[in-house]
mmCIF file of C-alpha atoms in Angstrom:
data_model
loop_
_atom_site.group_PDB
_atom_site.id
_atom_site.type_symbol
_atom_site.label_atom_id
_atom_site.label_comp_id
_atom_site.label_asym_id
_atom_site.label_seq_id
_atom_site.Cartn_x
_atom_site.Cartn_y
_atom_site.Cartn_z
ATOM 1 C CA MET N 1 10.711 -11.657 11.724
ATOM 2 C CA ALA N 2 13.358 -12.089 9.037
ATOM 3 C CA PRO N 3 12.492 -8.954 6.969
ATOM 4 C CA LEU N 4 13.258 -6.765 9.975
ATOM 5 C CA THR N 5 16.945 -7.099 9.178
ATOM 6 C CA LEU N 6 16.529 -5.496 5.753
ATOM 7 C CA HIS N 7 17.790 -1.958 5.294
ATOM 8 C CA SER N 8 18.214 -2.110 1.523
ATOM 9 C CA ASN N 9 17.109 0.284 -1.165
ATOM 10 C CA CYS N 10 14.730 -0.394 -4.043
ATOM 11 C CA PHE N 11 12.803 1.820 -6.417
ATOM 12 C CA ILE N 12 9.148 2.264 -7.244
ATOM 13 C CA VAL N 13 8.661 4.313 -10.381
ATOM 14 C CA PHE N 14 5.596 6.366 -11.236
ATOM 15 C CA LEU N 15 5.172 7.787 -14.731
ATOM 16 C CA LEU N 16 2.849 10.758 -14.365
ATOM 17 C CA PHE N 17 0.675 13.151 -16.409
ATOM 18 C CA ILE N 18 -2.060 10.747 -17.275
ATOM 19 C CA ASN N 19 -5.540 10.597 -18.690
ATOM 20 C CA SER N 20 -7.003 7.181 -17.878
ATOM 21 C CA PHE N 21 -6.863 4.407 -15.284
ATOM 22 C CA SER N 22 -7.479 1.057 -16.933
ATOM 23 C CA PHE N 23 -4.211 -0.803 -16.403
ATOM 24 C CA SER N 24 -2.490 -3.480 -18.405
ATOM 25 C CA ILE N 25 0.567 -5.357 -17.235
ATOM 26 C CA GLN N 26 3.982 -5.848 -18.739
ATOM 27 C CA ASN N 27 7.522 -6.986 -18.115
ATOM 28 C CA THR N 28 9.458 -3.821 -18.843
ATOM 29 C CA PRO N 29 12.847 -2.234 -18.205
ATOM 30 C CA LEU N 30 12.848 1.091 -16.419
ATOM 31 C CA ASN N 31 13.420 4.279 -18.353
ATOM 32 C CA ASN N 32 13.868 7.930 -17.506
ATOM 33 C CA SER N 33 11.030 8.805 -15.166
ATOM 34 C CA LEU N 34 10.209 10.082 -11.733
ATOM 35 C CA SER N 35 11.898 7.717 -9.249
ATOM 36 C CA PHE N 36 11.769 7.551 -5.470
ATOM 37 C CA SER N 37 14.615 5.997 -3.512
ATOM 38 C CA LEU N 38 12.981 3.657 -1.007
ATOM 39 C CA SER N 39 13.958 1.647 2.033
ATOM 40 C CA TYR N 40 12.234 -1.313 3.661
ATOM 41 C CA LEU N 41 12.332 -0.364 7.317
ATOM 42 C CA PRO N 42 10.852 -1.780 10.536
ATOM 43 C CA LEU N 43 8.038 0.303 12.011
ATOM 44 C CA SER N 44 7.183 1.038 15.603
ATOM 45 C CA HIS N 45 3.648 0.262 16.775
ATOM 46 C CA LYS N 46 2.950 3.984 16.504
ATOM 47 C CA SER N 47 3.905 4.217 12.844
ATOM 48 C CA ALA N 48 1.457 5.658 10.359
ATOM 49 C CA ALA N 49 1.631 2.409 8.419
ATOM 50 C CA THR N 50 0.287 0.260 11.275
ATOM 51 C CA LYS N 51 -3.137 0.487 9.688
ATOM 52 C CA LEU N 52 -4.855 -2.498 8.187
ATOM 53 C CA LEU N 53 -7.337 -0.807 5.894
ATOM 54 C CA HIS N 54 -6.933 2.530 4.187
ATOM 55 C CA ASN N 55 -9.497 5.246 4.646
ATOM 56 C CA SER N 56 -9.620 5.509 0.855
ATOM 57 C CA LEU N 57 -11.303 2.116 0.639
ATOM 58 C CA PRO N 58 -15.101 2.320 0.470
ATOM 59 C CA GLN N 59 -16.887 0.228 3.064
ATOM 60 C CA SER N 60 -19.232 -2.510 1.963
ATOM 61 C CA THR N 61 -21.140 -3.332 5.112
ATOM 62 C CA PRO N 62 -22.513 -1.331 8.033
ATOM 63 C CA SER N 63 -20.213 -3.169 10.401
ATOM 64 C CA SER N 64 -17.169 -1.915 8.534
ATOM 65 C CA THR N 65 -18.106 1.695 9.135
ATOM 66 C CA SER N 66 -18.371 1.254 12.879
ATOM 67 C CA ASN N 67 -16.324 2.810 15.674
ATOM 68 C CA PRO N 68 -13.011 4.031 14.225
ATOM 69 C CA ASN N 69 -11.320 3.161 17.514
ATOM 70 C CA HIS N 70 -11.824 -0.559 16.864
ATOM 71 C CA LYS N 71 -8.575 -2.369 17.701
ATOM 72 C CA LEU N 72 -7.091 -4.958 15.374
ATOM 73 C CA SER N 73 -5.170 -7.948 16.588
ATOM 74 C CA PHE N 74 -1.972 -7.195 14.688
ATOM 75 C CA LYS N 75 0.218 -4.347 13.504
ATOM 76 C CA TYR N 76 2.393 -3.848 10.459
ATOM 77 C CA SER N 77 6.121 -4.236 10.932
ATOM 78 C CA MET N 78 7.515 -3.162 7.553
ATOM 79 C CA ALA N 79 6.838 -0.389 5.050
ATOM 80 C CA LEU N 80 8.351 1.488 2.121
ATOM 81 C CA ILE N 81 9.836 4.754 3.374
ATOM 82 C CA VAL N 82 10.601 7.671 1.060
ATOM 83 C CA SER N 83 12.244 10.959 1.977
ATOM 84 C CA LEU N 84 10.781 13.903 0.044
ATOM 85 C CA PRO N 85 11.961 17.530 0.001
ATOM 86 C CA ILE N 86 8.853 19.587 0.769
ATOM 87 C CA GLY N 87 8.478 23.376 0.863
ATOM 88 C CA THR N 88 10.543 26.376 -0.192
ATOM 89 C CA PRO N 89 13.354 25.965 0.711
ATOM 90 C CA PRO N 90 12.771 22.204 0.920
ATOM 91 C CA GLN N 91 12.632 20.288 4.194
ATOM 92 C CA ALA N 92 13.205 16.526 4.060
ATOM 93 C CA GLN N 93 10.165 14.564 5.247
ATOM 94 C CA GLN N 94 10.001 10.820 5.896
ATOM 95 C CA MET N 95 6.821 9.344 4.382
ATOM 96 C CA VAL N 96 5.363 5.864 3.968
ATOM 97 C CA LEU N 97 4.710 5.277 0.257
ATOM 98 C CA ASP N 98 1.225 3.813 0.113
ATOM 99 C CA THR N 99 -0.464 2.840 -3.155
ATOM 100 C CA GLY N 100 -3.670 2.166 -1.216
ATOM 101 C CA SER N 101 -4.113 5.583 0.423
ATOM 102 C CA GLN N 102 -5.418 8.854 -0.959
ATOM 103 C CA LEU N 103 -4.371 11.786 1.229
ATOM 104 C CA SER N 104 -0.685 12.566 1.610
ATOM 105 C CA TRP N 105 0.201 14.148 4.928
ATOM 106 C CA ILE N 106 3.309 15.300 6.735
ATOM 107 C CA GLN N 107 4.195 15.869 10.369
ATOM 108 C CA CYS N 108 3.789 19.500 11.421
ATOM 109 C CA HIS N 109 3.962 19.141 15.207
ATOM 110 C CA ASN N 110 7.000 20.127 17.280
ATOM 111 C CA LYS N 111 7.446 16.852 19.163
ATOM 112 C CA THR N 112 10.397 15.906 16.946
ATOM 113 C CA PRO N 113 11.693 19.272 15.622
ATOM 114 C CA THR N 114 14.424 17.727 13.482
ATOM 115 C CA ALA N 115 11.935 15.465 11.672
ATOM 116 C CA SER N 116 8.696 17.448 11.535
ATOM 117 C CA PHE N 117 7.885 20.100 8.950
ATOM 118 C CA ASP N 118 8.077 23.755 10.054
ATOM 119 C CA PRO N 119 5.552 25.783 8.007
ATOM 120 C CA SER N 120 7.048 29.088 9.141
ATOM 121 C CA LEU N 121 10.235 28.308 7.199
ATOM 122 C CA SER N 122 8.490 27.782 3.833
ATOM 123 C CA SER N 123 7.489 30.665 1.554
ATOM 124 C CA SER N 124 5.199 28.406 -0.525
ATOM 125 C CA PHE N 125 3.095 27.111 2.391
ATOM 126 C CA SER N 126 -0.589 28.027 2.695
ATOM 127 C CA ILE N 127 -3.578 26.654 4.639
ATOM 128 C CA LEU N 128 -6.893 25.996 2.900
ATOM 129 C CA PRO N 129 -9.802 28.084 4.204
ATOM 130 C CA CYS N 130 -13.102 26.453 5.129
ATOM 131 C CA ASN N 131 -14.840 27.677 1.998
ATOM 132 C CA HIS N 132 -12.313 26.055 -0.351
ATOM 133 C CA PRO N 133 -13.977 23.525 -2.725
ATOM 134 C CA ILE N 134 -11.683 20.754 -1.488
ATOM 135 C CA CYS N 135 -12.801 21.364 2.072
ATOM 136 C CA LYS N 136 -16.479 21.654 1.129
ATOM 137 C CA PRO N 137 -16.979 19.580 -2.035
ATOM 138 C CA ARG N 138 -20.378 19.594 -3.721
ATOM 139 C CA VAL N 139 -20.548 15.825 -3.300
ATOM 140 C CA PRO N 140 -19.558 14.810 0.261
ATOM 141 C CA ASP N 141 -16.336 12.817 0.392
ATOM 142 C CA PHE N 142 -16.714 10.372 3.276
ATOM 143 C CA THR N 143 -13.156 9.089 2.777
ATOM 144 C CA LEU N 144 -11.829 12.454 3.985
ATOM 145 C CA PRO N 145 -13.819 13.988 6.858
ATOM 146 C CA THR N 146 -13.270 17.764 6.953
ATOM 147 C CA THR N 147 -14.569 20.466 9.282
ATOM 148 C CA CYS N 148 -13.927 24.129 10.060
ATOM 149 C CA ASP N 149 -11.709 24.938 13.009
ATOM 150 C CA GLN N 150 -12.043 28.004 15.229
ATOM 151 C CA ASN N 151 -9.908 30.008 12.823
ATOM 152 C CA ARG N 152 -12.148 29.169 9.845
ATOM 153 C CA LEU N 153 -9.435 26.943 8.394
ATOM 154 C CA CYS N 154 -9.960 23.498 6.861
ATOM 155 C CA HIS N 155 -9.425 20.702 9.394
ATOM 156 C CA TYR N 156 -9.211 16.971 8.624
ATOM 157 C CA SER N 157 -9.188 13.786 10.748
ATOM 158 C CA TYR N 158 -7.916 10.383 9.606
ATOM 159 C CA PHE N 159 -8.599 7.405 11.848
ATOM 160 C CA TYR N 160 -6.562 4.228 11.487
ATOM 161 C CA ALA N 161 -7.532 0.691 12.296
ATOM 162 C CA ASP N 162 -5.331 0.440 15.391
ATOM 163 C CA GLY N 163 -7.217 3.320 17.019
ATOM 164 C CA THR N 164 -4.639 6.042 16.344
ATOM 165 C CA LEU N 165 -5.394 9.096 14.269
ATOM 166 C CA ALA N 166 -3.731 11.879 12.302
ATOM 167 C CA GLU N 167 -5.409 15.250 12.205
ATOM 168 C CA GLY N 168 -4.541 18.815 11.369
ATOM 169 C CA ASN N 169 -5.137 21.306 8.565
ATOM 170 C CA LEU N 170 -5.332 20.755 4.831
ATOM 171 C CA VAL N 171 -2.610 22.854 3.226
ATOM 172 C CA ARG N 172 -1.028 23.605 -0.148
ATOM 173 C CA GLU N 173 2.680 23.037 -0.574
ATOM 174 C CA LYS N 174 5.294 22.230 -3.198
ATOM 175 C CA ILE N 175 7.419 19.096 -3.487
ATOM 176 C CA THR N 176 10.837 19.933 -4.923
ATOM 177 C CA PHE N 177 12.653 17.062 -6.616
ATOM 178 C CA SER N 178 15.578 19.163 -7.807
ATOM 179 C CA ARG N 179 16.555 22.783 -8.327
ATOM 180 C CA TYR N 180 14.764 22.737 -11.679
ATOM 181 C CA GLN N 181 11.940 20.266 -11.025
ATOM 182 C CA SER N 182 9.116 20.772 -8.539
ATOM 183 C CA THR N 183 5.379 20.242 -8.389
ATOM 184 C CA PRO N 184 2.872 23.081 -8.351
ATOM 185 C CA PRO N 185 1.309 23.512 -4.903
ATOM 186 C CA ILE N 186 -0.580 20.325 -4.062
ATOM 187 C CA THR N 187 -3.006 19.563 -1.253
ATOM 188 C CA LEU N 188 -1.491 17.817 1.771
ATOM 189 C CA GLY N 189 -2.436 17.155 5.332
ATOM 190 C CA CYS N 190 -0.346 19.002 7.917
ATOM 191 C CA ALA N 191 -0.692 16.789 10.993
ATOM 192 C CA THR N 192 -0.525 18.607 14.309
ATOM 193 C CA ALA N 193 -2.003 15.791 16.412
ATOM 194 C CA SER N 194 -0.084 12.593 15.746
ATOM 195 C CA ASP N 195 2.425 10.417 17.550
ATOM 196 C CA GLU N 196 3.633 8.804 14.343
ATOM 197 C CA ALA N 197 7.231 8.781 13.167
ATOM 198 C CA GLU N 198 6.412 9.284 9.474
ATOM 199 C CA GLY N 199 3.803 10.829 7.247
ATOM 200 C CA ILE N 200 1.982 9.169 4.349
ATOM 201 C CA LEU N 201 2.558 9.595 0.604
ATOM 202 C CA GLY N 202 -0.851 8.652 -0.806
ATOM 203 C CA MET N 203 -0.442 7.162 -4.282
ATOM 204 C CA ASN N 204 -3.811 5.611 -5.140
ATOM 205 C CA LEU N 205 -6.160 7.102 -7.719
ATOM 206 C CA GLY N 206 -8.314 9.179 -5.353
ATOM 207 C CA ARG N 207 -8.828 12.852 -6.151
ATOM 208 C CA LEU N 208 -6.295 14.067 -3.554
ATOM 209 C CA SER N 209 -3.585 11.460 -3.999
ATOM 210 C CA PHE N 210 -0.188 12.593 -5.236
ATOM 211 C CA ALA N 211 -0.757 10.754 -8.527
ATOM 212 C CA SER N 212 -4.169 12.356 -9.073
ATOM 213 C CA GLN N 213 -2.922 15.850 -8.334
ATOM 214 C CA ALA N 214 -0.446 15.304 -11.163
ATOM 215 C CA LYS N 215 -3.431 15.710 -13.515
ATOM 216 C CA ILE N 216 -4.635 12.105 -13.583
ATOM 217 C CA SER N 217 -8.313 11.649 -14.394
ATOM 218 C CA ASN N 218 -10.751 9.312 -12.631
ATOM 219 C CA GLN N 219 -11.896 5.887 -13.750
ATOM 220 C CA HIS N 220 -15.377 4.463 -13.726
ATOM 221 C CA SER N 221 -15.600 0.747 -13.041
ATOM 222 C CA PRO N 222 -17.477 -1.718 -10.830
ATOM 223 C CA ASN N 223 -14.390 -2.187 -8.644
ATOM 224 C CA PHE N 224 -14.836 -2.338 -4.886
ATOM 225 C CA ASP N 225 -12.136 0.330 -4.636
ATOM 226 C CA PRO N 226 -12.259 2.420 -7.839
ATOM 227 C CA TYR N 227 -9.121 4.322 -6.824
ATOM 228 C CA ALA N 228 -6.855 1.279 -6.470
ATOM 229 C CA TYR N 229 -4.315 -0.013 -8.993
ATOM 230 C CA THR N 230 -6.175 -2.990 -10.443
ATOM 231 C CA LEU N 231 -4.358 -5.951 -12.012
ATOM 232 C CA GLY N 232 -5.517 -8.747 -14.275
ATOM 233 C CA LEU N 233 -4.679 -11.840 -12.209
ATOM 234 C CA ASN N 234 -5.484 -15.023 -14.150
ATOM 235 C CA GLY N 235 -4.154 -17.870 -12.057
ATOM 236 C CA ILE N 236 -1.670 -19.139 -9.474
ATOM 237 C CA ARG N 237 0.957 -21.892 -9.722
ATOM 238 C CA ILE N 238 2.757 -23.658 -6.923
ATOM 239 C CA GLY N 239 5.800 -25.490 -8.206
ATOM 240 C CA VAL N 240 4.768 -26.893 -11.588
ATOM 241 C CA LYS N 241 1.087 -27.268 -10.667
ATOM 242 C CA ARG N 242 -1.461 -24.701 -11.800
ATOM 243 C CA LEU N 243 -4.168 -24.530 -9.155
ATOM 244 C CA ASN N 244 -7.749 -25.170 -10.184
ATOM 245 C CA ILE N 245 -9.031 -21.650 -9.539
ATOM 246 C CA SER N 246 -11.562 -20.085 -11.875
ATOM 247 C CA ARG N 247 -10.351 -16.876 -13.512
ATOM 248 C CA SER N 248 -13.643 -15.248 -12.479
ATOM 249 C CA VAL N 249 -12.461 -15.378 -8.854
ATOM 250 C CA PHE N 250 -9.937 -12.662 -9.731
ATOM 251 C CA ARG N 251 -12.387 -10.403 -11.594
ATOM 252 C CA PRO N 252 -14.841 -7.938 -10.012
ATOM 253 C CA ASP N 253 -18.516 -8.847 -10.144
ATOM 254 C CA ALA N 254 -21.305 -6.281 -10.554
ATOM 255 C CA GLY N 255 -20.849 -5.187 -6.952
ATOM 256 C CA GLY N 256 -17.069 -4.920 -7.187
ATOM 257 C CA SER N 257 -16.229 -8.050 -5.185
ATOM 258 C CA GLY N 258 -13.272 -9.987 -6.584
ATOM 259 C CA GLN N 259 -11.182 -7.011 -7.678
ATOM 260 C CA THR N 260 -7.437 -7.764 -7.711
ATOM 261 C CA LEU N 261 -5.273 -4.820 -6.674
ATOM 262 C CA ILE N 262 -1.674 -4.103 -5.772
ATOM 263 C CA ASP N 263 -1.050 -2.157 -2.576
ATOM 264 C CA SER N 264 2.329 -1.225 -1.105
ATOM 265 C CA GLY N 265 0.639 -0.230 2.166
ATOM 266 C CA THR N 266 -0.743 -3.694 2.946
ATOM 267 C CA GLU N 267 1.936 -5.899 4.456
ATOM 268 C CA TYR N 268 0.825 -9.347 3.291
ATOM 269 C CA THR N 269 -1.199 -10.679 0.363
ATOM 270 C CA TYR N 270 -4.899 -11.429 0.869
ATOM 271 C CA LEU N 271 -7.117 -13.547 -1.368
ATOM 272 C CA VAL N 272 -10.811 -14.333 -1.495
ATOM 273 C CA ASP N 273 -11.792 -17.692 -0.018
ATOM 274 C CA GLU N 274 -12.126 -19.578 -3.316
ATOM 275 C CA ALA N 275 -8.470 -18.874 -4.134
ATOM 276 C CA TYR N 276 -7.095 -19.125 -0.607
ATOM 277 C CA LYS N 277 -8.593 -22.585 -0.003
ATOM 278 C CA LYS N 278 -6.902 -24.003 -3.112
ATOM 279 C CA ILE N 279 -3.513 -22.588 -2.064
ATOM 280 C CA ARG N 280 -3.946 -23.930 1.449
ATOM 281 C CA GLU N 281 -4.853 -27.410 0.203
ATOM 282 C CA GLU N 282 -1.828 -27.631 -2.082
ATOM 283 C CA ILE N 283 0.681 -26.344 0.461
ATOM 284 C CA LEU N 284 -0.612 -28.719 3.132
ATOM 285 C CA ARG N 285 -0.260 -31.545 0.624
ATOM 286 C CA LEU N 286 3.372 -30.600 0.058
ATOM 287 C CA ALA N 287 4.472 -29.646 3.568
ATOM 288 C CA GLY N 288 1.686 -30.813 5.862
ATOM 289 C CA SER N 289 4.069 -32.793 8.074
ATOM 290 C CA ARG N 290 5.503 -29.489 9.353
ATOM 291 C CA TYR N 291 2.116 -27.766 9.845
ATOM 292 C CA LYS N 292 1.647 -26.073 13.225
ATOM 293 C CA LYS N 293 -2.000 -26.739 13.900
ATOM 294 C CA GLY N 294 -4.036 -24.022 15.583
ATOM 295 C CA TYR N 295 -1.353 -21.318 15.282
ATOM 296 C CA VAL N 296 -2.472 -17.968 13.814
ATOM 297 C CA TYR N 297 0.016 -15.129 13.391
ATOM 298 C CA ARG N 298 -1.294 -11.662 14.208
ATOM 299 C CA GLY N 299 -4.853 -12.827 13.739
ATOM 300 C CA SER N 300 -4.299 -12.992 9.995
ATOM 301 C CA LEU N 301 -1.929 -15.736 8.795
ATOM 302 C CA ASP N 302 -3.305 -19.159 9.693
ATOM 303 C CA LEU N 303 -1.103 -21.464 7.592
ATOM 304 C CA CYS N 304 2.027 -21.751 9.723
ATOM 305 C CA PHE N 305 4.775 -24.313 10.077
ATOM 306 C CA GLN N 306 7.321 -25.403 12.673
ATOM 307 C CA GLY N 307 10.903 -25.577 11.467
ATOM 308 C CA ASN N 308 13.383 -23.897 9.169
ATOM 309 C CA ALA N 309 11.625 -21.605 6.665
ATOM 310 C CA MET N 310 14.120 -22.343 3.882
ATOM 311 C CA GLU N 311 13.738 -26.110 4.256
ATOM 312 C CA ILE N 312 9.943 -25.918 4.250
ATOM 313 C CA GLY N 313 10.072 -23.482 1.323
ATOM 314 C CA ARG N 314 11.999 -26.085 -0.687
ATOM 315 C CA LEU N 315 9.204 -28.593 -0.023
ATOM 316 C CA ILE N 316 6.656 -26.112 -1.375
ATOM 317 C CA GLY N 317 8.593 -24.651 -4.326
ATOM 318 C CA ASN N 318 8.108 -21.350 -6.119
ATOM 319 C CA MET N 319 4.742 -19.610 -6.253
ATOM 320 C CA VAL N 320 3.774 -17.761 -9.417
ATOM 321 C CA PHE N 321 1.078 -15.135 -9.940
ATOM 322 C CA GLU N 322 -0.023 -15.348 -13.583
ATOM 323 C CA LEU N 323 -1.064 -11.919 -14.865
ATOM 324 C CA ASP N 324 -2.424 -10.572 -18.138
ATOM 325 C CA LYS N 325 -0.296 -10.652 -21.316
ATOM 326 C CA GLY N 326 1.759 -13.581 -20.060
ATOM 327 C CA VAL N 327 3.438 -11.593 -17.275
ATOM 328 C CA GLU N 328 4.425 -13.680 -14.266
ATOM 329 C CA VAL N 329 5.421 -12.525 -10.798
ATOM 330 C CA VAL N 330 7.565 -15.289 -9.326
ATOM 331 C CA ILE N 331 7.718 -15.651 -5.550
ATOM 332 C CA GLY N 332 10.850 -17.679 -4.909
ATOM 333 C CA LYS N 333 10.598 -20.636 -2.556
ATOM 334 C CA GLU N 334 12.747 -18.715 -0.086
ATOM 335 C CA ARG N 335 10.060 -15.969 0.040
ATOM 336 C CA VAL N 336 6.896 -18.071 0.164
ATOM 337 C CA LEU N 337 6.989 -18.203 3.971
ATOM 338 C CA ASP N 338 7.650 -15.408 6.427
ATOM 339 C CA ASP N 339 9.829 -16.286 9.419
ATOM 340 C CA VAL N 340 7.786 -14.884 12.320
ATOM 341 C CA GLY N 341 10.177 -15.988 15.046
ATOM 342 C CA ARG N 342 10.558 -18.808 17.569
ATOM 343 C CA GLY N 343 11.087 -21.338 14.817
ATOM 344 C CA ILE N 344 7.705 -20.653 13.190
ATOM 345 C CA SER N 345 7.134 -19.610 9.575
ATOM 346 C CA CYS N 346 3.811 -18.631 8.027
ATOM 347 C CA LEU N 347 2.550 -18.390 4.475
ATOM 348 C CA GLY N 348 2.520 -14.680 3.584
ATOM 349 C CA ILE N 349 -1.085 -14.926 2.392
ATOM 350 C CA GLY N 350 -4.294 -14.518 4.378
ATOM 351 C CA ARG N 351 -8.029 -14.512 3.775
ATOM 352 C CA SER N 352 -9.348 -11.166 2.581
ATOM 353 C CA GLU N 353 -12.655 -11.801 4.354
ATOM 354 C CA GLY N 354 -10.673 -11.299 7.558
ATOM 355 C CA LEU N 355 -10.159 -7.698 6.452
ATOM 356 C CA GLY N 356 -13.802 -7.157 5.590
ATOM 357 C CA VAL N 357 -12.673 -6.444 2.021
ATOM 358 C CA PRO N 358 -14.000 -8.734 -0.753
ATOM 359 C CA SER N 359 -10.895 -8.239 -2.894
ATOM 360 C CA ASN N 360 -7.606 -9.874 -3.776
ATOM 361 C CA ILE N 361 -4.711 -7.726 -2.557
ATOM 362 C CA ILE N 362 -1.084 -8.280 -3.554
ATOM 363 C CA GLY N 363 0.727 -6.788 -0.602
ATOM 364 C CA ASN N 364 4.176 -5.440 0.022
ATOM 365 C CA PHE N 365 5.599 -8.817 1.190
ATOM 366 C CA HIS N 366 5.199 -10.143 -2.351
ATOM 367 C CA GLN N 367 6.506 -6.954 -3.958
ATOM 368 C CA GLN N 368 9.910 -7.240 -2.291
ATOM 369 C CA ASN N 369 12.790 -8.012 -4.643
ATOM 370 C CA GLN N 370 10.657 -6.671 -7.483
ATOM 371 C CA TRP N 371 10.867 -3.526 -9.570
ATOM 372 C CA VAL N 372 7.304 -2.235 -9.773
ATOM 373 C CA GLU N 373 6.570 0.474 -12.335
ATOM 374 C CA PHE N 374 3.267 2.373 -12.483
ATOM 375 C CA ASP N 375 3.062 3.810 -15.993
ATOM 376 C CA ILE N 376 -0.221 5.681 -15.839
ATOM 377 C CA VAL N 377 0.284 7.488 -19.147
ATOM 378 C CA ASN N 378 0.261 4.172 -21.014
ATOM 379 C CA ARG N 379 -2.034 2.477 -18.492
ATOM 380 C CA ARG N 380 0.416 -0.225 -17.473
ATOM 381 C CA VAL N 381 1.926 -1.750 -14.370
ATOM 382 C CA GLY N 382 5.348 -3.287 -14.941
ATOM 383 C CA PHE N 383 7.237 -5.908 -12.941
ATOM 384 C CA GLY N 384 10.865 -6.933 -13.046
ATOM 385 C CA VAL N 385 13.094 -9.101 -10.875
ATOM 386 C CA ALA N 386 15.432 -7.176 -8.547
ATOM 387 C CA ASP N 387 17.943 -7.940 -5.809
ATOM 388 C CA CYS N 388 17.101 -5.402 -3.142
ATOM 389 C CA SER N 389 19.934 -6.558 -0.886
ATOM 390 C CA ARG N 390 22.279 -4.685 -3.226
ATOM 391 C CA SER N 391 22.695 -0.912 -3.253
ATOM 392 C CA VAL N 392 21.377 0.876 -6.356
#
């Protein structure tokens, strides 16, 4: 896959200390704010980011709450990796930045001593007892299963869609950004049973996400996932043609279906059927002669082509996501298709019904070569064109 060769740095910026979660969208330059230096890196099949759905997402049908060991037919290959200094004195921890997950957790096992966190070396580390309100909330939180271990300490288990899990104790610890700037103790998972190479930096709007623990309040809306970063998607263009897709397709109905969200932890973009069918029809009209019939990549991407991705991309042209306030996210023709190897390229968009999630999700594939700013104070998400092949 072509993106596997990328080892470039980009930035996602979060502006914190917030009081509401209804987001608008803007084209905006970056200013002085909390920035994380990120890398797009390939992931092993054991990576924490090889999940398909986040445990923070509520489930809409009984079938979606079935056996957590259910195996999916594909794994993620790329993610945004951030190194954070955690503890006192700080220890660098590799974490997958995930705007679709709630709980942040770090590796606390001794399988990789140079990479895992050693609690005994931190003076600010503490483990939550069983009777802590986070461990035993008044209203049960089914997105974060907690129990008491034999030492009367708070234990959590997170199952991922590929059958792997991360479990350990809920703890309190500081994140130190500089000598003069650190967070108060925040709640993290300290994973003692995990084969993963990285932890997770949960950045959605759930009560235990990093963003929420920076004093962000909750939102009340009909969204399928009320903790996600919701965008106002209005339409989609391919080349100069605006597709005939009703704006209502991109808006949540009374049950939350149709929400449009941005998620750095989902590899590709997924759209509800009404939108996906229109995109498929137009792309087949433009490049149908190269269509590889019957080929489905990783059980998810079913619009694939035989031949050079750049040449086929030129037949298709740019794709544009039209957002609120006239903001446009342009997917260049060279990024419309993902080169999946062996001379095959697939459209980086799938059907969200394949996930069991009735939402539109703009994934990390279509956030590459973009500056994405989450300004929660002013309730905005900003986009700007970037060249992530250059050092910054």
